[in-house]
Amino acid sequence: MPEEQSQTTMAVDELQAIIQRCQILEESDFRGEDFNLFQVAGQKCLEDGYAAQLLEVIQNEKNKVIIKNMGWNLISPLVRCILAYKQEDDKQEHCLKILDQLVQLCNPKELFLGLLEQIEQTSGEQVCPTVMLLLQPLQTVLLKLQNKKAYSVGLSLAMIMNQLTPLPVPYTKQQIQEDKLGLCRCCNAVVDFAKPFVNEVVKNMEKSSEYNDMELKEELLKFCMKSLKYPLLTAHLEQLEGIEEHPFRHFATEIIDILQDIRELMPLVFIHHKGRRSYWENQEFEDIERKNSADSLACLSYLMFVQHFGINCFPMVFSPSYLLQCNMTHIEVLLNRTEESMLSKGLDLFESCLLRMEDNSLSHQYLEFRDFINVPQDLVKVMTLCPMEYLRKKSLNMLQLFIDKFDAEGKYTLFRCLLKTSNHAGVQGYIIQKIKDQIHLSLTKAHDNVWFTGHHLISLLDLVLFLPEGAETDLLQNSDRIMASLNLLRYLVIKDCESENQTGVWTILAKIEKNFLKPLHVGLNMSKAHYEAEIKNKRENRRDANNSNTVCSLTVSEEKMPAMTTEMQLQHLPNWTVFHYVGFCHCHFVTNSICTRLGSHLRGKKNITSNQIFQIAILLEEAITYLDLIDEIKTP
């Protein structure tokens, strides 16, 4: 007999010997040694490829009691063999039949623990195949449990989601189609796994309106909340061309349906995440739960108000301003994240809420809510710090849309807030331009707008027409703000003549001169002197370099590179800085001219002639042109 056949016969014989010895024992007489011998012999049969013989042993009616008590020990080697064999292999088919027999015969409690242990121990690329393999057996076992079913269902769902969470979520169309790790298929399989338990809750709720067994319902709610955070918060949920059924959109639909079935959808949509009941005594754990809950609720709002999942059951009785108020917390949560998918969801949710509203319809009183102040500040952060251009542009558009929705007092309050909280000159310049637009509307409309004329405007101009650090302000760094301020001042003295003085600008000339024009004039002269000195030093250094024989040496990895001559150094010296200095100096001359011209007219309180207005406009246009040029050349 060949050696391999002898080994196989020995493995099967060992199993048969153990079975025969246990057949004559009562169930209560089984010892730990018997369990170990059965597990070792069964595992050897599986690993040697003789699952068919093991299947015969398990199917034998005489061995029913033995398999009931000992069979669950075979789960671990059985799972390994199933995943190792190819799908068309007869050995895999035998292993699957063994698994099915174990589910039917084994003690449900012990088998439940064995299945859960296998899910817990899997990792990496084996997570999704293992979970999908064991979902059906696990579901069958859970349905058999009589005691602690809700706890066991919750433990199973939590274990499965914890194993899936470390896996990367497919984001692009190609990644979703490939589904390399099987996450898309696995997520939808988990929903099918949960459906019998959802149906059980629904059935019990239909029987009694005072359904008090909340444990299973609570476990299903936890599963939905985890699913909203992962994978749905990260997933790309827009409909993709070429994908007939988007797996994550389907998963989102199923999660929303579960929430609707267990009557938790509407309460979640309108609950503030900080008001949810906590089960933790430890503050750290409570903070983690609150954050996870906030992410989940933000995703839920996105699904409903942007993707319109579950919108058919949403009551259409709420005002757009109330819906905006309910969603501002969720928008803030999303905008505080740095991931592209979450930022885009936050901006989309904000846009969806704002587009429901008419311009000038949002009361200034909403700015008393913290979220209405925090969100525009978060938009500014995205505008200035986000590396993705399309998100920066969309943030700017959302800020403009948000401003448009407020009444005049709301716009005024928001402008003051942004001017005080933003340290970015570009953003400040943008806000100043928006202030100018509101002043223009106030001066051209038939009815007066008290918030952008008179003493209210004067208070706002105090924040606009001043230099943060006086004459020592970095004029290049603050050029956007300074030019916007000059542009606004030019507009005011041209549009609002001294005799009418609707804006009140003519009554604060001395303050403007002291806080803005004089420091700017001094700062321009200081900058001019500084850059002229820099240019002079450059030229002198160049002359010294031409007269010097000094060379530059370089060592790389302890190896001395060939020396660079002075001519080579000069050839590779970046000359953009010279253009930077010259351009900025010229820009200062132009801006200085504007400053001087405006100052002279304001000090004399003269009416500006059309020719003088034209000259000021030309100078300002030149200054802006030079600033744009500097922005292009100042970065090497």
JSON list of C-alpha atoms in Angstrom, two decimals, residues 44 146 470 515 601 629 632:
[
{"chain": "A", "resi": 44, "resn": "LYS", "atom": "CA", "xyz": [-6.39, 15.79, 9.92]},
{"chain": "A", "resi": 146, "resn": "GLN", "atom": "CA", "xyz": [-34.02, 31.04, 22.83]},
{"chain": "A", "resi": 470, "resn": "GLY", "atom": "CA", "xyz": [-0.31, 100.06, 11.79]},
{"chain": "A", "resi": 515, "resn": "ASN", "atom": "CA", "xyz": [-6.13, 104.92, 11.33]},
{"chain": "A", "resi": 601, "resn": "HIS", "atom": "CA", "xyz": [-9.22, 115.40, -1.09]},
{"chain": "A", "resi": 629, "resn": "LEU", "atom": "CA", "xyz": [1.39, 90.33, -11.49]},
{"chain": "A", "resi": 632, "resn": "GLU", "atom": "CA", "xyz": [2.14, 85.26, -10.30]}
]
